[in-house]
Amino acid sequence: MMIALLAAATAFASFGHELNLSQALAASLGGTLLRYQTGFGLFTCFLGFGALTYQSLQKKIEPRDILIKAQIILIGLGTLGPSWIDFFSPMKRSPSQTELFSIACYLPLVAVAFISGFELPALMELAKRIGKNSFRALAWDYWGMVGASLAYPLVLLDGLGIKGSSILMGLINAIALAMCTRIPQRLPNTDDQKAVDTHPEKTLNSGLIASLLFFVSFCSMTYELLLAAIISDLIQNEVLAHALTIGLFLLGLGAGTARSQRYKDPVLGLLRVELSLTTLGALGLIILMGLATFWTTYMGIPEVMRKSELLILLLSPLALLIGYLSGFELPLLLRLWGCENSFGLAFSLNYSGALAAGLMVPLWMLPSWGAGPSLIFTATINFICAGIILLFAVRRAIYGIALFFTGLIVIQALPLTIKIEQVFLKSHYFQLRIDSINLTAFKNYLLSLSAIKNIYRKTTAYQNIDLIEPNTGTGAFSLNQFALYLNRQPQFNSIDWTTYHQSLMYGAFNLAGQVPQSVLILGGGDGILAGQLLETENVKSITLVEIDKAVVQLSQTHSQILAMNQGSLSHPKLHIVYEDAFVFLHQTRQHFDAIFIDFPYPVNYELSRLFSTEFFQAVLHTLTPNGFVALDAPIWFDLEKNKENPQAYTLLMNTLHFSGFKSLYTFGPMEPFLFAQAEPKNLAFDYSKLPKGLANSVFVNLTPIDHFTLPMQWDAKMVNSVFWPKRFQLK
């Protein structure tokens, strides 16, 4: 039992360190999903290198002593890792040093992975020496990882923050260290391993096996990362989606590895696994979005169950199943590889495939193709692997027929993937509902879908861009407007865009008592706010910082957006910088009279980073002495509800206050905004100085909304920080 508990503790701590360091990378570098995906790819790769290094170390050092030393090193690496990342953050360096320091930030994660790679082989060796089943240690190792994948996003990150979580993981490493000291120093070195089938009846040559080792690992890891990206989009929580998907994938991986010995013929077993993975991979997005659509449209589900976090319970088993099937691959290929070859090379090829997936998915596949086509591309690689096995080793008609029908599934999956994505988007944006499960309700639902135009979606490295065009349907769907959404969060629509942008601009000017000459816009890649500012003669220059070039390109070419922004994105007074706003603020030497912040609401940890005390401190340092900041305030979805639970309002106001802004003023009962300056002032609107001819809706929106909230009491604990992130409770 000692070995089992030790396996669970070390796995919990190591995987907890990985998740925590990935979040620290996201806090310092931005791009939460990108950091989690590349981080897990590197973690898996160097975990393998650590396991390979253990093979040479065990000839000189006892497994118990290796475990003890590993825990000591991990206590230091894991605990100090977030501080290392914070110190080497490229945001604090000059632009020429950004790439170098970004690489340096990844070093703690790589080091933790390498040292963690010693743990499982040592534990399995100890289990073998005391006469226990080595696979039991493997099973508890995966269970420990699953525990970390649940505890970190649900409890630790919000409760302890990044640095607090690193200390907790270090304490668990210390407990594991104490447990290791209770293991006898020397145990008999026995070998109870069963002989592997090094010469099966059906085999493949070493070159094909080497290729399969790389590609099957690439496919399995790609499936996991793509499933995490899809689930993240569906539940709007990158950390929970990624951590839980990885945890269940690893749980399935362990179960599949333990069951792999049941195949007496490794070639035939591998062929069956590849055919199954091809089918599941090709249908992955269809399954997930189909379940999500049912979850959101069927009214028979109780309202209390409709929280997005609960949806993951319906979606995540697919990752468990794919992990289970993937768990068969490496053991079966190692049996085919044979003892005469180097197992070190086999592991290197396998982990290299995982690393390739960790880099290619976020940097190329998702931005270029989107999740659905990327899944089908990956399924095609699995299909080719199955075809190679069938061609060179298994020449049986029944499997040829199975391969043919699997190929048909892959071919048909692409159009089905596109259709189900549209079904989900239409159901979400137009709030389509099915009251009961019967033929009439289903027909009405299909008629509603057909009355709505397809929704334009473009996936970039940063977000999903959804554009809803005016619909030419009839009845409830004959809408004469269009709207832009980023990650399904509303940005603007063709009905109230003037109310939003003019009340933000003129409200800020009125409260400041002046029109600024130099303006910085953070976000606002649609150019609409810039277009309004350029109409004011006093504004001499505008710098617009937008992270996603695709938003700007869309706004420069779409006729209806061009009509709103008046071609501002090509105006000579406007300078566009494609950069993370956080990085820009830390690296710029310019100062501005006014900063307008036009970000999506912080519905996840990635966006909450842009509403943190570190971010607002950088904003403050970029302002001129009498400058001001105005932002789209994430404080209102339901005024009455916000009155009863003003968590978002309190969190935002405290964060700004403790960042150095002493004058805070919220306004906008229809579109809420916040105005802030460093010097304490009595702020109030002077309505007599507002421009003539403003729409009535703009005047109505220029109303203070402090009376909708409870009295403010400054509380340093209610502050959002990048290393102790808080989620804004907006719903």
Coordinates of C-alpha atoms in Angstrom, one line a residue, residues 84-542:
W84 CA 11.5 32.3 -11.8
I85 CA 8.8 32.8 -14.5
D86 CA 7.8 36.1 -12.9
F87 CA 11.4 37.3 -12.7
F88 CA 12.2 36.3 -16.3
S89 CA 8.9 37.6 -17.7
P90 CA 9.7 39.1 -21.2
M91 CA 7.2 41.9 -20.4
K92 CA 9.8 43.4 -18.1
R93 CA 12.5 43.3 -20.8
S94 CA 13.2 45.1 -24.0
P95 CA 11.5 43.9 -27.2
S96 CA 14.8 42.5 -28.5
Q97 CA 15.0 40.2 -25.5
T98 CA 11.5 38.9 -25.7
E99 CA 12.2 35.6 -27.4
L100 CA 15.2 34.7 -25.2
F101 CA 13.3 35.4 -22.0
S102 CA 10.2 33.6 -23.2
I103 CA 12.4 30.4 -23.6
A104 CA 13.9 31.0 -20.1
C105 CA 10.4 31.0 -18.7
Y106 CA 9.8 27.4 -19.8
L107 CA 12.9 26.1 -18.1
P108 CA 11.2 25.3 -14.7
L109 CA 8.5 23.3 -16.4
V110 CA 11.1 21.4 -18.4
A111 CA 13.2 20.7 -15.4
V112 CA 10.2 19.5 -13.3
A113 CA 9.1 17.2 -16.1
F114 CA 12.7 15.7 -16.4
I115 CA 13.0 15.0 -12.7
S116 CA 9.4 13.7 -12.5
G117 CA 10.3 11.2 -15.2
F118 CA 12.4 9.3 -12.6
E119 CA 9.5 8.7 -10.3
L120 CA 7.3 6.2 -12.0
P121 CA 10.1 3.8 -13.2
A122 CA 11.6 3.9 -9.7
L123 CA 8.2 3.1 -8.1
M124 CA 7.5 0.3 -10.5
E125 CA 10.9 -1.2 -9.8
L126 CA 10.3 -1.0 -6.1
A127 CA 6.9 -2.6 -6.5
K128 CA 8.5 -5.4 -8.4
R129 CA 11.2 -5.9 -5.8
I130 CA 8.7 -6.4 -3.0
G131 CA 6.7 -8.8 -5.0
K132 CA 3.8 -6.5 -5.9
N133 CA 2.2 -5.9 -9.3
S134 CA 4.1 -3.1 -11.0
F135 CA 0.9 -2.0 -12.9
R136 CA -0.7 -1.2 -9.6
A137 CA 1.9 1.6 -9.1
L138 CA 1.1 2.8 -12.7
A139 CA -2.7 2.8 -11.9
W140 CA -2.2 4.9 -8.8
D141 CA 0.1 7.2 -10.7
Y142 CA -2.6 8.0 -13.1
W143 CA -5.2 8.4 -10.3
G144 CA -2.9 10.9 -8.7
M145 CA -2.8 12.9 -11.9
V146 CA -6.5 12.8 -12.2
G147 CA -6.7 14.2 -8.6
A148 CA -4.5 17.1 -9.5
S149 CA -6.5 17.8 -12.7
L150 CA -9.6 18.1 -10.6
A151 CA -8.2 19.9 -7.6
Y152 CA -6.2 22.6 -9.4
P153 CA -8.9 24.3 -11.5
L154 CA -11.7 23.7 -9.0
V155 CA -10.1 24.6 -5.7
L156 CA -6.4 25.4 -5.7
L157 CA -6.0 28.2 -8.3
D158 CA -8.8 30.3 -7.0
G159 CA -8.2 29.4 -3.3
L160 CA -4.4 29.6 -3.1
G161 CA -3.3 31.4 -6.3
I162 CA -0.3 30.3 -8.3
K163 CA 2.4 30.8 -5.7
G164 CA 0.3 29.3 -2.9
S165 CA -0.4 26.2 -5.0
S166 CA 3.3 25.8 -5.7
I167 CA 3.9 25.7 -1.9
L168 CA 1.2 23.1 -1.4
M169 CA 2.7 20.9 -4.2
G170 CA 6.1 21.3 -2.5
L171 CA 4.5 20.2 0.8
I172 CA 3.1 17.1 -0.9
N173 CA 6.6 16.4 -2.3
A174 CA 7.9 16.7 1.3
I175 CA 5.3 14.2 2.5
A176 CA 6.4 11.9 -0.3
L177 CA 10.0 12.4 0.8
A178 CA 9.1 11.3 4.3
M179 CA 7.4 8.2 2.9
C180 CA 10.4 7.3 0.8
T181 CA 12.6 7.3 3.9
R182 CA 10.5 4.5 5.4
I183 CA 11.3 2.2 2.5
P184 CA 14.2 -0.2 3.3
Q185 CA 17.5 1.0 1.9
R186 CA 18.1 -2.2 -0.1
L187 CA 15.6 -4.6 -1.6
P188 CA 16.4 -7.8 -3.4
N189 CA 16.7 -7.2 -7.2
T190 CA 14.4 -9.8 -8.6
D191 CA 13.0 -9.9 -12.2
D192 CA 9.4 -11.1 -12.3
Q193 CA 8.8 -9.6 -15.7
K194 CA 7.1 -11.9 -18.2
A195 CA 8.9 -12.4 -21.4
V196 CA 7.5 -10.3 -24.2
D197 CA 6.6 -11.7 -27.5
T198 CA 9.7 -10.5 -29.5
H199 CA 8.9 -12.6 -32.5
P200 CA 5.2 -12.7 -33.1
E201 CA 3.7 -14.6 -36.0
K202 CA 2.8 -11.3 -37.8
T203 CA 5.3 -8.5 -37.5
L204 CA 6.5 -5.3 -39.1
N205 CA 10.0 -4.2 -40.0
S206 CA 11.8 -1.8 -37.7
G207 CA 11.4 1.2 -40.0
L208 CA 7.7 1.0 -40.0
I209 CA 7.5 0.4 -36.3
A210 CA 9.7 3.5 -35.7
S211 CA 7.3 5.6 -37.9
L212 CA 4.3 4.2 -36.1
L213 CA 5.8 5.0 -32.7
F214 CA 6.0 8.7 -33.7
F215 CA 2.7 9.0 -35.5
V216 CA 0.4 7.2 -33.1
S217 CA 1.8 9.3 -30.2
F218 CA 1.3 12.4 -32.3
C219 CA -2.3 11.5 -33.0
S220 CA -3.2 10.6 -29.4
M221 CA -1.8 13.8 -28.0
T222 CA -3.4 15.8 -30.8
Y223 CA -6.8 14.3 -30.0
E224 CA -6.4 15.3 -26.3
L225 CA -5.3 18.9 -27.1
L226 CA -8.1 19.4 -29.7
L227 CA -10.7 17.9 -27.3
A228 CA -9.5 20.3 -24.6
A229 CA -9.8 23.3 -27.1
I230 CA -13.4 22.3 -28.1
I231 CA -14.5 21.8 -24.5
S232 CA -12.9 25.1 -23.5
D233 CA -14.9 26.9 -26.2
L234 CA -18.1 25.1 -25.0
I235 CA -17.8 25.8 -21.3
Q236 CA -15.7 29.1 -21.5
N237 CA -13.1 27.9 -19.0
E238 CA -9.7 27.0 -20.4
V239 CA -8.1 25.9 -17.2
L240 CA -10.9 23.5 -16.1
A241 CA -11.3 22.1 -19.7
H242 CA -7.7 21.5 -20.2
A243 CA -6.9 20.1 -16.8
L244 CA -9.8 17.7 -16.6
T245 CA -9.4 16.6 -20.2
I246 CA -5.8 15.8 -19.6
G247 CA -6.6 14.0 -16.4
L248 CA -9.2 11.8 -17.9
F249 CA -7.0 11.1 -20.9
L250 CA -4.2 10.0 -18.7
L251 CA -6.6 7.9 -16.6
G252 CA -7.7 6.1 -19.7
L253 CA -4.1 5.8 -20.9
G254 CA -3.2 3.9 -17.7
A255 CA -6.1 1.6 -18.0
G256 CA -5.4 0.8 -21.6
T257 CA -1.7 0.1 -20.8
A258 CA -2.7 -2.3 -18.1
R259 CA -5.1 -4.1 -20.4
S260 CA -2.7 -4.3 -23.4
Q261 CA -1.4 -7.7 -22.4
R262 CA -4.7 -9.3 -23.3
Y263 CA -3.8 -9.1 -27.0
K264 CA -1.7 -12.2 -27.8
D265 CA -1.2 -10.9 -31.3
P266 CA 0.2 -7.3 -31.0
V267 CA -0.2 -6.6 -34.7
L268 CA -3.9 -7.5 -34.8
G269 CA -4.5 -5.6 -31.6
L270 CA -2.8 -2.5 -32.9
L271 CA -4.9 -2.6 -36.1
R272 CA -8.1 -2.8 -34.1
V273 CA -7.0 0.1 -31.9
E274 CA -6.1 2.3 -35.0
L275 CA -9.4 1.6 -36.6
S276 CA -11.3 2.5 -33.4
L277 CA -9.2 5.7 -32.9
T278 CA -9.8 6.8 -36.5
T279 CA -13.6 6.5 -36.0
L280 CA -13.7 8.3 -32.7
G281 CA -11.3 11.0 -33.8
A282 CA -13.2 11.8 -37.0
L283 CA -16.5 12.0 -35.1
G284 CA -15.0 13.9 -32.1
L285 CA -16.4 17.3 -32.8
I286 CA -19.7 15.9 -33.9
I287 CA -20.1 14.0 -30.6
L288 CA -19.1 16.9 -28.4
M289 CA -21.1 19.7 -30.2
G290 CA -24.0 17.3 -30.6
L291 CA -24.1 16.7 -26.8
A292 CA -23.6 20.4 -26.1
T293 CA -26.4 21.4 -28.4
F294 CA -28.8 18.9 -26.7
W295 CA -27.7 20.3 -23.3
T296 CA -28.4 23.9 -24.3
T297 CA -31.6 23.4 -26.4
Y298 CA -33.6 20.7 -24.5
M299 CA -35.8 22.3 -22.0
G300 CA -36.3 19.1 -20.0
I301 CA -33.0 19.6 -18.3
P302 CA -33.5 21.3 -14.9
E303 CA -32.3 24.9 -14.8
V304 CA -29.9 24.1 -11.9
M305 CA -28.1 21.7 -14.2
R306 CA -27.4 24.2 -17.0
K307 CA -24.2 25.6 -15.5
S308 CA -21.4 25.4 -18.1
E309 CA -19.1 23.7 -15.6
L310 CA -21.6 20.8 -15.4
L311 CA -21.6 20.4 -19.1
I312 CA -18.0 19.0 -18.9
L313 CA -19.3 15.9 -17.2
L314 CA -21.2 15.1 -20.3
L315 CA -18.3 15.9 -22.7
S316 CA -15.2 14.6 -21.0
P317 CA -15.8 10.8 -21.2
L318 CA -14.7 11.0 -24.9
A319 CA -11.2 11.9 -23.7
L320 CA -11.3 9.0 -21.3
L321 CA -12.2 6.6 -24.1
I322 CA -9.6 8.0 -26.5
G323 CA -7.0 7.7 -23.7
Y324 CA -8.0 4.1 -23.0
L325 CA -7.5 3.1 -26.7
S326 CA -4.2 5.1 -26.9
G327 CA -2.9 3.2 -23.9
F328 CA -2.7 0.0 -26.0
E329 CA -0.4 1.5 -28.6
L330 CA 2.9 1.9 -26.9
P331 CA 3.0 -1.5 -25.2
L332 CA 2.0 -3.3 -28.4
L333 CA 4.6 -1.4 -30.4
L334 CA 7.3 -2.2 -27.8
R335 CA 6.5 -5.9 -28.1
L336 CA 6.9 -5.6 -31.9
W337 CA 10.1 -3.5 -31.5
G338 CA 11.9 -6.4 -29.8
C339 CA 14.7 -6.7 -27.3
E340 CA 17.4 -6.5 -29.9
N341 CA 16.6 -2.9 -30.5
S342 CA 17.1 0.1 -28.2
F343 CA 14.0 0.8 -26.1
G344 CA 15.5 4.3 -25.5
L345 CA 15.1 5.1 -29.2
A346 CA 11.5 3.7 -29.0
F347 CA 10.6 6.0 -26.1
S348 CA 12.3 9.0 -27.8
L349 CA 10.2 8.5 -30.9
N350 CA 7.0 8.2 -28.9
Y351 CA 7.6 11.3 -26.8
S352 CA 8.8 13.2 -29.8
G353 CA 5.4 12.7 -31.4
A354 CA 3.8 14.1 -28.2
L355 CA 6.1 17.1 -28.4
A356 CA 5.2 17.7 -32.1
A357 CA 1.5 17.7 -31.2
G358 CA 2.0 20.1 -28.3
L359 CA 3.6 22.6 -30.7
M360 CA 1.6 22.0 -33.9
V361 CA -1.9 22.1 -32.5
P362 CA -1.8 25.6 -31.0
L363 CA 0.6 27.2 -33.4
W364 CA -0.6 25.8 -36.7
M365 CA -3.5 23.4 -36.8
L366 CA -6.1 25.3 -34.7
P367 CA -5.4 28.7 -36.3
S368 CA -5.2 27.3 -39.8
W369 CA -8.0 24.8 -39.9
G370 CA -10.0 25.0 -36.7
A371 CA -10.8 22.1 -34.3
G372 CA -13.1 20.0 -36.6
P373 CA -10.9 19.7 -39.7
S374 CA -7.9 19.2 -37.4
L375 CA -9.5 16.2 -35.8
I376 CA -10.3 14.8 -39.2
F377 CA -6.7 15.4 -40.4
T378 CA -5.5 13.5 -37.3
A379 CA -8.0 10.7 -37.9
T380 CA -6.6 10.4 -41.4
I381 CA -3.1 9.8 -40.0
N382 CA -4.6 7.0 -37.8
F383 CA -6.3 5.6 -40.9
I384 CA -3.0 5.6 -42.8
C385 CA -1.3 3.8 -39.9
A386 CA -4.1 1.2 -40.0
G387 CA -3.7 0.8 -43.7
I388 CA 0.1 0.2 -43.4
I389 CA -0.5 -2.5 -40.7
L390 CA -3.1 -4.1 -42.9
L391 CA -0.9 -4.0 -46.0
F392 CA 2.3 -5.3 -44.5
A393 CA 1.1 -7.7 -41.7
V394 CA -2.6 -8.5 -41.6
R395 CA -4.0 -9.7 -44.9
R396 CA -7.5 -10.7 -43.9
A397 CA -10.6 -9.7 -45.9
I398 CA -12.7 -8.8 -42.9
Y399 CA -10.2 -6.1 -41.8
G400 CA -10.0 -4.8 -45.3
I401 CA -13.8 -4.3 -45.2
A402 CA -13.5 -2.7 -41.8
L403 CA -10.8 -0.3 -43.2
F404 CA -13.0 0.6 -46.1
F405 CA -16.0 1.5 -43.9
T406 CA -13.8 3.4 -41.5
G407 CA -12.5 5.4 -44.5
L408 CA -16.1 6.2 -45.5
I409 CA -16.7 7.6 -42.0
V410 CA -13.7 9.9 -42.3
I411 CA -14.8 11.2 -45.7
Q412 CA -18.3 11.9 -44.5
A413 CA -17.2 13.4 -41.2
L414 CA -16.0 16.7 -42.7
P415 CA -19.4 18.0 -44.0
L416 CA -21.1 16.6 -40.9
T417 CA -18.6 18.5 -38.7
I418 CA -19.4 21.7 -40.5
K419 CA -23.1 21.2 -40.2
I420 CA -23.1 20.3 -36.5
E421 CA -20.9 23.3 -35.7
Q422 CA -23.5 25.5 -37.4
V423 CA -26.3 23.8 -35.5
F424 CA -24.6 24.6 -32.2
L425 CA -23.8 28.2 -33.1
K426 CA -27.3 28.9 -34.4
S427 CA -28.9 27.3 -31.3
H428 CA -26.7 29.3 -29.0
Y429 CA -26.9 32.7 -30.6
F430 CA -30.6 32.5 -31.4
Q431 CA -31.5 30.6 -28.2
L432 CA -33.4 27.9 -30.0
R433 CA -35.1 25.5 -27.6
I434 CA -36.9 22.1 -27.8
D435 CA -39.7 21.8 -25.3
S436 CA -40.1 18.0 -25.6
I437 CA -38.6 15.0 -27.4
N438 CA -41.1 14.2 -30.2
L439 CA -41.2 14.4 -33.9
T440 CA -43.2 17.6 -34.1
A441 CA -40.8 19.5 -31.8
F442 CA -37.8 18.2 -33.8
K443 CA -39.3 19.3 -37.1
N444 CA -40.0 22.8 -35.7
Y445 CA -36.4 22.9 -34.5
L446 CA -35.1 22.0 -38.0
L447 CA -37.3 24.6 -39.6
S448 CA -35.9 27.2 -37.2
L449 CA -32.4 26.2 -38.1
S450 CA -33.1 26.4 -41.9
A451 CA -34.5 30.0 -41.5
I452 CA -31.2 31.2 -40.1
K453 CA -28.2 32.0 -42.3
N454 CA -24.9 30.2 -41.6
I455 CA -22.8 32.0 -39.0
Y456 CA -19.3 33.0 -40.1
R457 CA -16.7 31.5 -37.8
K458 CA -12.9 32.0 -38.0
T459 CA -10.6 30.4 -35.5
T460 CA -7.3 32.2 -34.9
A461 CA -4.4 31.5 -32.5
Y462 CA -6.2 33.7 -29.9
Q463 CA -9.9 33.2 -30.3
N464 CA -13.0 32.3 -32.3
I465 CA -14.4 35.1 -34.3
D466 CA -18.2 34.8 -35.0
L467 CA -20.0 37.2 -37.3
I468 CA -23.8 37.0 -37.5
E469 CA -25.1 38.5 -40.8
P470 CA -28.6 39.9 -41.3
N471 CA -31.0 37.1 -41.9
T472 CA -33.5 37.0 -44.7
G473 CA -35.7 34.4 -43.1
T474 CA -39.3 35.0 -41.9
G475 CA -40.9 35.2 -38.5
A476 CA -38.6 35.5 -35.5
F477 CA -35.5 35.1 -37.6
S478 CA -36.0 38.0 -40.0
L479 CA -33.4 40.1 -38.2
N480 CA -32.1 43.2 -40.0
Q481 CA -28.9 43.4 -38.1
F482 CA -25.5 41.8 -37.7
A483 CA -23.2 41.3 -34.7
L484 CA -19.6 40.4 -33.9
Y485 CA -18.7 38.0 -31.1
L486 CA -15.3 36.9 -29.8
N487 CA -15.3 33.5 -28.1
R488 CA -19.1 33.9 -28.1
Q489 CA -18.8 37.1 -26.1
P490 CA -20.7 40.1 -27.7
Q491 CA -18.6 42.9 -29.1
F492 CA -21.1 45.1 -31.1
N493 CA -24.2 44.9 -33.2
S494 CA -25.6 47.2 -35.9
I495 CA -28.4 48.5 -33.7
D496 CA -26.8 49.9 -30.6
W497 CA -23.2 50.4 -31.6
T498 CA -23.5 54.2 -31.5
T499 CA -24.8 54.1 -27.9
Y500 CA -21.9 52.0 -26.8
H501 CA -19.0 53.9 -28.5
Q502 CA -20.3 57.5 -28.2
S503 CA -21.3 57.2 -24.5
L504 CA -17.9 55.7 -23.8
M505 CA -16.0 58.5 -25.6
Y506 CA -18.2 61.5 -24.7
G507 CA -18.7 60.3 -21.2
A508 CA -15.0 60.0 -20.6
F509 CA -14.3 63.5 -22.2
N510 CA -17.0 65.1 -20.0
L511 CA -15.7 63.6 -16.8
A512 CA -12.1 64.5 -17.6
G513 CA -13.1 68.0 -18.6
Q514 CA -10.9 67.9 -21.7
V515 CA -10.4 66.2 -25.0
P516 CA -7.1 64.3 -25.1
Q517 CA -4.5 64.8 -27.8
S518 CA -2.8 61.4 -27.7
V519 CA -5.0 58.3 -27.3
L520 CA -4.2 54.7 -26.7
I521 CA -6.9 52.1 -27.5
L522 CA -6.3 48.6 -26.1
G523 CA -8.4 46.1 -28.1
G524 CA -11.0 47.7 -30.3
G525 CA -9.7 46.0 -33.4
D526 CA -13.0 46.7 -35.2
G527 CA -11.9 50.3 -35.5
I528 CA -15.3 51.7 -34.5
L529 CA -14.1 53.6 -31.4
A530 CA -11.1 54.9 -33.4
G531 CA -13.5 56.2 -36.0
Q532 CA -15.5 58.1 -33.4
L533 CA -12.3 59.6 -31.9
L534 CA -11.0 60.7 -35.3
E535 CA -14.0 62.9 -35.7
T536 CA -12.8 65.0 -32.8
E537 CA -10.3 67.6 -34.0
N538 CA -8.4 67.8 -30.7
V539 CA -7.3 64.2 -31.0
K540 CA -3.9 64.3 -32.8
S541 CA -2.8 60.7 -32.7
I542 CA -4.2 57.3 -31.9

